[in-house]
PDB file of C-alpha atoms in Angstrom:
ATOM      1  CA  MET N   1      -5.042   4.460 -23.635  1.00  0.00           C
ATOM      2  CA  PRO N   2      -3.971   3.832 -20.007  1.00  0.00           C
ATOM      3  CA  TYR N   3      -1.009   5.640 -18.455  1.00  0.00           C
ATOM      4  CA  LEU N   4       1.162   4.845 -15.436  1.00  0.00           C
ATOM      5  CA  SER N   5       2.641   7.842 -13.605  1.00  0.00           C
ATOM      6  CA  ARG N   6       5.209   8.230 -10.838  1.00  0.00           C
ATOM      7  CA  ILE N   7       5.178  11.516  -8.917  1.00  0.00           C
ATOM      8  CA  HIS N   8       7.867  12.256  -6.343  1.00  0.00           C
ATOM      9  CA  LEU N   9       6.750  13.951  -3.120  1.00  0.00           C
ATOM     10  CA  ASN N  10       8.788  15.854  -0.559  1.00  0.00           C
ATOM     11  CA  PRO N  11       7.995  14.307   2.862  1.00  0.00           C
ATOM     12  CA  LEU N  12       9.208  17.491   4.625  1.00  0.00           C
ATOM     13  CA  ARG N  13       6.575  19.723   3.045  1.00  0.00           C
ATOM     14  CA  PRO N  14       3.426  20.371   5.139  1.00  0.00           C
ATOM     15  CA  GLN N  15       1.010  19.464   2.338  1.00  0.00           C
ATOM     16  CA  ALA N  16       2.784  16.157   1.728  1.00  0.00           C
ATOM     17  CA  GLN N  17       2.598  15.388   5.451  1.00  0.00           C
ATOM     18  CA  ARG N  18      -1.141  16.113   5.452  1.00  0.00           C
ATOM     19  CA  MET N  19      -1.593  13.771   2.480  1.00  0.00           C
ATOM     20  CA  LEU N  20       0.338  11.068   4.300  1.00  0.00           C
ATOM     21  CA  ARG N  21      -1.978  11.337   7.291  1.00  0.00           C
ATOM     22  CA  ASN N  22      -5.170  11.388   5.239  1.00  0.00           C
ATOM     23  CA  PRO N  23      -5.377   9.368   2.007  1.00  0.00           C
ATOM     24  CA  GLN N  24      -8.628  11.111   1.080  1.00  0.00           C
ATOM     25  CA  MET N  25      -6.633  14.307   0.559  1.00  0.00           C
ATOM     26  CA  LEU N  26      -4.106  12.504  -1.641  1.00  0.00           C
ATOM     27  CA  HIS N  27      -6.929  10.894  -3.607  1.00  0.00           C
ATOM     28  CA  ALA N  28      -8.432  14.328  -4.284  1.00  0.00           C
ATOM     29  CA  ALA N  29      -5.035  15.593  -5.460  1.00  0.00           C
ATOM     30  CA  VAL N  30      -4.684  12.590  -7.770  1.00  0.00           C
ATOM     31  CA  LEU N  31      -8.095  13.199  -9.319  1.00  0.00           C
ATOM     32  CA  GLY N  32      -7.055  16.814  -9.834  1.00  0.00           C
ATOM     33  CA  GLY N  33      -4.489  15.614 -12.355  1.00  0.00           C
ATOM     34  CA  LEU N  34      -7.189  14.758 -14.893  1.00  0.00           C
ATOM     35  CA  SER N  35      -8.692  17.403 -17.159  1.00  0.00           C
ATOM     36  CA  ARG N  36     -12.088  15.735 -17.571  1.00  0.00           C
ATOM     37  CA  GLN N  37     -14.012  16.750 -14.466  1.00  0.00           C
ATOM     38  CA  PRO N  38     -15.871  15.306 -12.697  1.00  0.00           C
ATOM     39  CA  VAL N  39     -13.703  12.210 -13.021  1.00  0.00           C
ATOM     40  CA  THR N  40     -15.654   9.161 -14.178  1.00  0.00           C
ATOM     41  CA  GLU N  41     -12.794   6.897 -15.273  1.00  0.00           C
ATOM     42  CA  ARG N  42     -11.168   4.279 -13.066  1.00  0.00           C
ATOM     43  CA  VAL N  43      -8.160   5.731 -11.236  1.00  0.00           C
ATOM     44  CA  LEU N  44      -5.818   3.579  -9.151  1.00  0.00           C
ATOM     45  CA  TRP N  45      -2.931   4.814  -7.031  1.00  0.00           C
ATOM     46  CA  ARG N  46      -0.413   3.618  -4.476  1.00  0.00           C
ATOM     47  CA  LEU N  47       1.928   5.398  -2.107  1.00  0.00           C
ATOM     48  CA  GLU N  48       5.492   4.098  -2.362  1.00  0.00           C
ATOM     49  CA  THR N  49       8.185   4.616   0.286  1.00  0.00           C
ATOM     50  CA  PRO N  50      11.265   2.841  -1.083  1.00  0.00           C
ATOM     51  CA  HIS N  51      13.597   4.638   1.357  1.00  0.00           C
ATOM     52  CA  GLN N  52      13.262   6.726   4.507  1.00  0.00           C
ATOM     53  CA  HIS N  53      13.713  10.016   2.671  1.00  0.00           C
ATOM     54  CA  GLN N  54      11.940   9.056  -0.554  1.00  0.00           C
ATOM     55  CA  LEU N  55       8.238   9.191  -1.239  1.00  0.00           C
ATOM     56  CA  ALA N  56       6.363   8.695  -4.482  1.00  0.00           C
ATOM     57  CA  VAL N  57       2.864   8.071  -5.768  1.00  0.00           C
ATOM     58  CA  LEU N  58       2.148   5.588  -8.550  1.00  0.00           C
ATOM     59  CA  VAL N  59      -1.034   6.423 -10.460  1.00  0.00           C
ATOM     60  CA  LEU N  60      -2.822   4.469 -13.180  1.00  0.00           C
ATOM     61  CA  THR N  61      -5.240   6.499 -15.291  1.00  0.00           C
ATOM     62  CA  GLN N  62      -7.199   5.856 -18.462  1.00  0.00           C
ATOM     63  CA  SER N  63      -6.432   9.303 -19.924  1.00  0.00           C
ATOM     64  CA  LYS N  64      -3.177  11.270 -19.970  1.00  0.00           C
ATOM     65  CA  PRO N  65      -2.766  13.254 -16.726  1.00  0.00           C
ATOM     66  CA  SER N  66      -0.899  16.399 -15.718  1.00  0.00           C
ATOM     67  CA  TRP N  67       0.840  16.573 -12.323  1.00  0.00           C
ATOM     68  CA  GLU N  68       2.168  20.144 -12.079  1.00  0.00           C
ATOM     69  CA  HIS N  69      -0.233  20.975  -9.254  1.00  0.00           C
ATOM     70  CA  LEU N  70       0.863  17.999  -7.146  1.00  0.00           C
ATOM     71  CA  VAL N  71       4.562  18.740  -7.639  1.00  0.00           C
ATOM     72  CA  GLU N  72       3.926  22.399  -6.818  1.00  0.00           C
ATOM     73  CA  GLN N  73       1.974  21.607  -3.642  1.00  0.00           C
ATOM     74  CA  ALA N  74       3.910  18.659  -2.248  1.00  0.00           C
ATOM     75  CA  GLY N  75       7.033  17.997  -4.292  1.00  0.00           C
ATOM     76  CA  TRP N  76      10.221  19.725  -5.464  1.00  0.00           C
ATOM     77  CA  PRO N  77       8.944  22.168  -8.121  1.00  0.00           C
ATOM     78  CA  SER N  78      12.383  23.729  -8.780  1.00  0.00           C
ATOM     79  CA  ALA N  79      14.450  20.535  -8.824  1.00  0.00           C
ATOM     80  CA  ASP N  80      16.680  19.686 -11.782  1.00  0.00           C
ATOM     81  CA  GLU N  81      15.433  16.101 -12.002  1.00  0.00           C
ATOM     82  CA  PRO N  82      11.989  15.333 -13.477  1.00  0.00           C
ATOM     83  CA  GLN N  83       9.492  15.101 -10.611  1.00  0.00           C
ATOM     84  CA  ALA N  84       6.640  13.478 -12.524  1.00  0.00           C
ATOM     85  CA  MET N  85       6.990  10.742 -15.124  1.00  0.00           C
ATOM     86  CA  VAL N  86       4.102   9.552 -17.307  1.00  0.00           C
ATOM     87  CA  ARG N  87       4.370   6.436 -19.466  1.00  0.00           C
ATOM     88  CA  SER N  88       1.972   4.528 -21.678  1.00  0.00           C
ATOM     89  CA  TYR N  89       0.765   1.294 -20.039  1.00  0.00           C
ATOM     90  CA  GLU N  90       0.171  -0.469 -23.343  1.00  0.00           C
ATOM     91  CA  PRO N  91       3.701  -1.974 -23.651  1.00  0.00           C
ATOM     92  CA  LEU N  92       3.227  -3.840 -20.361  1.00  0.00           C
ATOM     93  CA  LEU N  93      -0.279  -5.003 -21.258  1.00  0.00           C
ATOM     94  CA  ASP N  94       1.103  -6.369 -24.536  1.00  0.00           C
ATOM     95  CA  GLN N  95       3.558  -8.549 -22.591  1.00  0.00           C
ATOM     96  CA  ILE N  96       0.815 -10.356 -20.647  1.00  0.00           C
ATOM     97  CA  GLN N  97       0.885 -13.825 -22.175  1.00  0.00           C
ATOM     98  CA  ARG N  98      -0.135 -17.219 -20.859  1.00  0.00           C
ATOM     99  CA  GLY N  99       2.718 -19.056 -19.132  1.00  0.00           C
ATOM    100  CA  ARG N 100       4.866 -15.984 -18.458  1.00  0.00           C
ATOM    101  CA  THR N 101       6.090 -15.247 -14.939  1.00  0.00           C
ATOM    102  CA  PHE N 102       6.162 -11.743 -13.459  1.00  0.00           C
ATOM    103  CA  ALA N 103       7.156 -10.163 -10.182  1.00  0.00           C
ATOM    104  CA  TYR N 104       4.227  -8.272  -8.675  1.00  0.00           C
ATOM    105  CA  ARG N 105       3.379  -5.818  -5.935  1.00  0.00           C
ATOM    106  CA  LEU N 106      -0.051  -5.196  -4.468  1.00  0.00           C
ATOM    107  CA  LYS N 107      -0.954  -2.919  -1.582  1.00  0.00           C
ATOM    108  CA  ALA N 108      -4.297  -4.282  -0.471  1.00  0.00           C
ATOM    109  CA  ASN N 109      -7.122  -3.939   2.001  1.00  0.00           C
ATOM    110  CA  PRO N 110      -8.072  -7.634   2.376  1.00  0.00           C
ATOM    111  CA  THR N 111     -11.804  -7.909   3.097  1.00  0.00           C
ATOM    112  CA  SER N 112     -14.730 -10.220   2.460  1.00  0.00           C
ATOM    113  CA  ALA N 113     -18.499  -9.745   2.544  1.00  0.00           C
ATOM    114  CA  THR N 114     -20.499 -11.711   5.096  1.00  0.00           C
ATOM    115  CA  LYS N 115     -23.959 -11.663   6.656  1.00  0.00           C
ATOM    116  CA  LYS N 116     -22.642 -13.102   9.930  1.00  0.00           C
ATOM    117  CA  PRO N 117     -19.740 -10.958  11.187  1.00  0.00           C
ATOM    118  CA  THR N 118     -18.200 -12.071  14.484  1.00  0.00           C
ATOM    119  CA  ARG N 119     -18.238  -8.611  16.080  1.00  0.00           C
ATOM    120  CA  PRO N 120     -20.435  -6.283  13.994  1.00  0.00           C
ATOM    121  CA  SER N 121     -20.201  -2.549  14.527  1.00  0.00           C
ATOM    122  CA  GLU N 122     -23.323  -0.546  15.302  1.00  0.00           C
ATOM    123  CA  ALA N 123     -23.604   0.520  11.673  1.00  0.00           C
ATOM    124  CA  GLN N 124     -23.160  -3.064  10.463  1.00  0.00           C
ATOM    125  CA  ALA N 125     -25.767  -4.326  12.934  1.00  0.00           C
ATOM    126  CA  ARG N 126     -28.280  -1.747  11.688  1.00  0.00           C
ATOM    127  CA  HIS N 127     -27.549  -2.701   8.086  1.00  0.00           C
ATOM    128  CA  LEU N 128     -27.992  -6.413   8.756  1.00  0.00           C
ATOM    129  CA  ALA N 129     -31.263  -5.788  10.589  1.00  0.00           C
ATOM    130  CA  GLY N 130     -32.814  -4.296   7.456  1.00  0.00           C
ATOM    131  CA  GLU N 131     -34.823  -6.130   4.838  1.00  0.00           C
ATOM    132  CA  ARG N 132     -32.784  -8.245   2.406  1.00  0.00           C
ATOM    133  CA  PRO N 133     -29.347  -7.229   3.698  1.00  0.00           C
ATOM    134  CA  ARG N 134     -26.544  -7.796   1.210  1.00  0.00           C
ATOM    135  CA  GLY N 135     -23.969  -8.492   3.887  1.00  0.00           C
ATOM    136  CA  VAL N 136     -21.232  -6.272   5.303  1.00  0.00           C
ATOM    137  CA  ARG N 137     -17.543  -6.020   4.542  1.00  0.00           C
ATOM    138  CA  VAL N 138     -15.182  -7.304   7.221  1.00  0.00           C
ATOM    139  CA  ALA N 139     -11.403  -7.080   7.290  1.00  0.00           C
ATOM    140  CA  HIS N 140      -8.978 -10.000   7.396  1.00  0.00           C
ATOM    141  CA  ARG N 141      -6.519  -9.227  10.187  1.00  0.00           C
ATOM    142  CA  THR N 142      -4.411 -12.374  10.586  1.00  0.00           C
ATOM    143  CA  LEU N 143      -1.556 -13.060   8.193  1.00  0.00           C
ATOM    144  CA  SER N 144      -2.899 -16.506   7.248  1.00  0.00           C
ATOM    145  CA  ASP N 145      -6.311 -15.051   6.349  1.00  0.00           C
ATOM    146  CA  GLN N 146      -4.672 -12.256   4.371  1.00  0.00           C
ATOM    147  CA  LEU N 147      -2.558 -14.741   2.407  1.00  0.00           C
ATOM    148  CA  ASP N 148      -5.605 -16.910   1.697  1.00  0.00           C
ATOM    149  CA  TRP N 149      -7.414 -13.809   0.459  1.00  0.00           C
ATOM    150  CA  LEU N 150      -4.486 -12.890  -1.788  1.00  0.00           C
ATOM    151  CA  VAL N 151      -4.211 -16.324  -3.414  1.00  0.00           C
ATOM    152  CA  GLU N 152      -7.967 -16.431  -4.018  1.00  0.00           C
ATOM    153  CA  ARG N 153      -8.062 -12.925  -5.511  1.00  0.00           C
ATOM    154  CA  LEU N 154      -5.043 -13.478  -7.751  1.00  0.00           C
ATOM    155  CA  GLY N 155      -6.654 -16.722  -8.882  1.00  0.00           C
ATOM    156  CA  ARG N 156      -9.755 -14.771  -9.870  1.00  0.00           C
ATOM    157  CA  ALA N 157      -7.450 -12.382 -11.714  1.00  0.00           C
ATOM    158  CA  GLY N 158      -6.069 -15.166 -13.909  1.00  0.00           C
ATOM    159  CA  CYS N 159      -2.811 -15.843 -12.017  1.00  0.00           C
ATOM    160  CA  THR N 160      -1.315 -18.695 -10.017  1.00  0.00           C
ATOM    161  CA  VAL N 161       0.959 -18.109  -7.030  1.00  0.00           C
ATOM    162  CA  PRO N 162       3.998 -20.394  -6.502  1.00  0.00           C
ATOM    163  CA  THR N 163       4.309 -22.181  -3.173  1.00  0.00           C
ATOM    164  CA  ASP N 164       7.137 -22.973  -0.742  1.00  0.00           C
ATOM    165  CA  ILE N 165       7.501 -25.758   1.813  1.00  0.00           C
ATOM    166  CA  VAL N 166       7.875 -24.359   5.338  1.00  0.00           C
ATOM    167  CA  ASN N 167       8.103 -26.788   8.271  1.00  0.00           C
ATOM    168  CA  GLY N 168       6.613 -29.481   6.085  1.00  0.00           C
ATOM    169  CA  ASN N 169       3.648 -27.315   5.056  1.00  0.00           C
ATOM    170  CA  GLU N 170       2.932 -25.867   1.636  1.00  0.00           C
ATOM    171  CA  VAL N 171       2.507 -22.094   1.876  1.00  0.00           C
ATOM    172  CA  PRO N 172       2.225 -19.290  -0.716  1.00  0.00           C
ATOM    173  CA  ALA N 173       5.601 -17.887  -1.781  1.00  0.00           C
ATOM    174  CA  VAL N 174       4.674 -14.327  -0.828  1.00  0.00           C
ATOM    175  CA  ARG N 175       6.310 -11.556   1.193  1.00  0.00           C
ATOM    176  CA  ALA N 176       3.749  -9.645   3.243  1.00  0.00           C
ATOM    177  CA  THR N 177       5.216  -6.371   4.532  1.00  0.00           C
ATOM    178  CA  ASP N 178       4.086  -3.101   6.079  1.00  0.00           C
ATOM    179  CA  ARG N 179       1.072  -4.665   7.781  1.00  0.00           C
ATOM    180  CA  HIS N 180      -0.787  -2.037   9.780  1.00  0.00           C
ATOM    181  CA  ARG N 181      -4.175  -0.518  10.457  1.00  0.00           C
ATOM    182  CA  LEU N 182      -4.882   2.750   8.648  1.00  0.00           C
ATOM    183  CA  ARG N 183      -7.151   5.080  10.628  1.00  0.00           C
ATOM    184  CA  PHE N 184      -8.267   8.556   9.587  1.00  0.00           C
ATOM    185  CA  HIS N 185     -11.264  10.887   9.432  1.00  0.00           C
ATOM    186  CA  LYS N 186     -12.569  11.736   6.005  1.00  0.00           C
ATOM    187  CA  THR N 187     -12.547  15.436   6.779  1.00  0.00           C
ATOM    188  CA  GLY N 188      -8.861  15.363   7.716  1.00  0.00           C
ATOM    189  CA  ARG N 189      -9.503  16.368  11.334  1.00  0.00           C
ATOM    190  CA  ARG N 190     -11.074  14.767  14.375  1.00  0.00           C
ATOM    191  CA  THR N 191     -14.845  15.210  14.423  1.00  0.00           C
ATOM    192  CA  ASP N 192     -17.878  13.389  15.724  1.00  0.00           C
ATOM    193  CA  THR N 193     -18.026  11.378  12.499  1.00  0.00           C
ATOM    194  CA  PRO N 194     -16.760   7.777  12.728  1.00  0.00           C
ATOM    195  CA  ALA N 195     -13.162   7.230  11.705  1.00  0.00           C
ATOM    196  CA  VAL N 196     -12.293   5.127   8.670  1.00  0.00           C
ATOM    197  CA  ASN N 197     -10.402   1.967   9.676  1.00  0.00           C
ATOM    198  CA  LEU N 198      -8.668  -0.116   7.006  1.00  0.00           C
ATOM    199  CA  GLU N 199      -6.256  -3.035   7.211  1.00  0.00           C
ATOM    200  CA  SER N 200      -3.236  -2.379   5.012  1.00  0.00           C
ATOM    201  CA  VAL N 201      -0.751  -4.982   3.785  1.00  0.00           C
ATOM    202  CA  THR N 202       1.739  -4.933   0.907  1.00  0.00           C
ATOM    203  CA  PHE N 203       2.316  -8.205  -0.965  1.00  0.00           C
ATOM    204  CA  ASP N 204       5.358  -8.971  -3.111  1.00  0.00           C
ATOM    205  CA  GLY N 205       6.097 -12.180  -4.997  1.00  0.00           C
ATOM    206  CA  LEU N 206       5.831 -13.957  -8.324  1.00  0.00           C
ATOM    207  CA  VAL N 207       2.807 -14.946 -10.370  1.00  0.00           C
ATOM    208  CA  GLN N 208       2.360 -17.061 -13.459  1.00  0.00           C
ATOM    209  CA  ILE N 209      -0.114 -15.890 -16.077  1.00  0.00           C
ATOM    210  CA  GLU N 210      -2.945 -18.362 -16.765  1.00  0.00           C
ATOM    211  CA  ASP N 211      -5.614 -16.143 -18.333  1.00  0.00           C
ATOM    212  CA  PRO N 212      -4.155 -13.024 -20.011  1.00  0.00           C
ATOM    213  CA  LYS N 213      -7.569 -11.375 -20.463  1.00  0.00           C
ATOM    214  CA  LEU N 214      -8.377 -11.603 -16.748  1.00  0.00           C
ATOM    215  CA  VAL N 215      -4.920 -10.373 -15.793  1.00  0.00           C
ATOM    216  CA  ARG N 216      -5.202  -7.299 -18.015  1.00  0.00           C
ATOM    217  CA  GLN N 217      -8.615  -6.558 -16.539  1.00  0.00           C
ATOM    218  CA  ALA N 218      -7.254  -6.823 -12.986  1.00  0.00           C
ATOM    219  CA  LEU N 219      -4.369  -4.506 -13.830  1.00  0.00           C
ATOM    220  CA  LEU N 220      -6.783  -1.855 -15.121  1.00  0.00           C
ATOM    221  CA  ASP N 221      -9.606  -2.298 -12.580  1.00  0.00           C
ATOM    222  CA  GLY N 222      -7.599  -3.068  -9.436  1.00  0.00           C
ATOM    223  CA  VAL N 223      -7.894  -5.835  -6.846  1.00  0.00           C
ATOM    224  CA  GLY N 224      -9.962  -5.698  -3.668  1.00  0.00           C
ATOM    225  CA  SER N 225     -11.591  -2.780  -1.863  1.00  0.00           C
ATOM    226  CA  GLY N 226     -10.431   0.643  -0.684  1.00  0.00           C
ATOM    227  CA  LYS N 227      -9.286   1.830  -4.110  1.00  0.00           C
ATOM    228  CA  ALA N 228     -10.067   5.474  -3.300  1.00  0.00           C
ATOM    229  CA  TYR N 229      -7.622   5.246  -0.385  1.00  0.00           C
ATOM    230  CA  GLY N 230      -4.598   3.919  -2.240  1.00  0.00           C
ATOM    231  CA  PHE N 231      -5.330   0.184  -2.358  1.00  0.00           C
ATOM    232  CA  GLY N 232      -5.794  -2.268  -5.211  1.00  0.00           C
ATOM    233  CA  LEU N 233      -3.155  -1.193  -7.758  1.00  0.00           C
ATOM    234  CA  LEU N 234      -1.517  -4.422  -8.982  1.00  0.00           C
ATOM    235  CA  THR N 235       1.789  -3.806 -10.755  1.00  0.00           C
ATOM    236  CA  LEU N 236       3.899  -6.324 -12.680  1.00  0.00           C
ATOM    237  CA  ALA N 237       7.545  -6.320 -13.730  1.00  0.00           C
ATOM    238  CA  PRO N 238       9.979  -8.865 -15.215  1.00  0.00           C
ATOM    239  CA  PRO N 239      11.416 -10.949 -12.349  1.00  0.00           C
ATOM    240  CA  ARG N 240      14.986 -10.358 -11.283  1.00  0.00           C
ATOM    241  CA  ALA N 241      17.488 -13.159 -11.961  1.00  0.00           C
ATOM    242  CA  GLU N 242      17.532 -14.283  -8.311  1.00  0.00           C
ATOM    243  CA  GLU N 243      13.718 -14.563  -8.274  1.00  0.00           C
ATOM    244  CA  ARG N 244      13.399 -16.829 -11.299  1.00  0.00           C
TER     245      ARG N 244
END
C-alpha cells in the first residue's frame, strides 16, 4: 500500500541547511525512513517551500515509513504540533476516474535523450563515440521547450492539459515557477569530481484524466528524470473553485 508523507524541516538547523544545498544528502535521509534496507522500492520526494520560513518534504513510499530520525536531525523534535504526517495514498488513487479534472504540481528536470546533442560534454562525447551508443540525456532550458516537454509527458501519463489563448496563440494553461539550475557535488563538498547540473522547474495547473490506469502508474512511478534528487513526484488535488 503506498503512503504519502509530509515532514516539516527547520531551515535554521545546520543539517537542514546541508540538505538544502545537497539533495543527495536529503535523498539518503529519506531512504533512511524505510525499515527494509537496502531500499528496493520506488521512492519519490519533493522539497516544498510554501513560505519563506516554512520548509517541508513530501515523500511517496510503497511501504509505511518512520520519520523520527529526520525530525530529530533537521526538524523541531520537541514541538507541540505533529512534525511528520503519514497518510495512505489509496483514497486518492481511488478518485482517479476518466473525465475528472484535478489540480496538479510537478517539480521536474525536463530532459530528452538524443544522439546528436548541440554542445556535448566531454563525457557525452566519449559515450557517443562508443559502439552502439544509446544517446545521451540533454536538458531543456527554454520555457517553451520545458512546456512542450511537460505536455508530452503528461500526455504519456494519461492526461490532457487545457490551453489558453495568449496574443492569438494557443498555449498550455500552466504556471512554470522556480526555474533555476541546481548544481552540487555528490559528496557534498567541492572535489575534483564533476558537479551534477540539473534544470529545475515547478509546474502547476489543471489536468483532465483520460486514462486512469496510466495516471495511477505515473503517480506511483514519477515523471521524468532526476528522481533521486527530488524530481518527478506528480501530486493531484481537487481544483479550487476559482480554477474550475
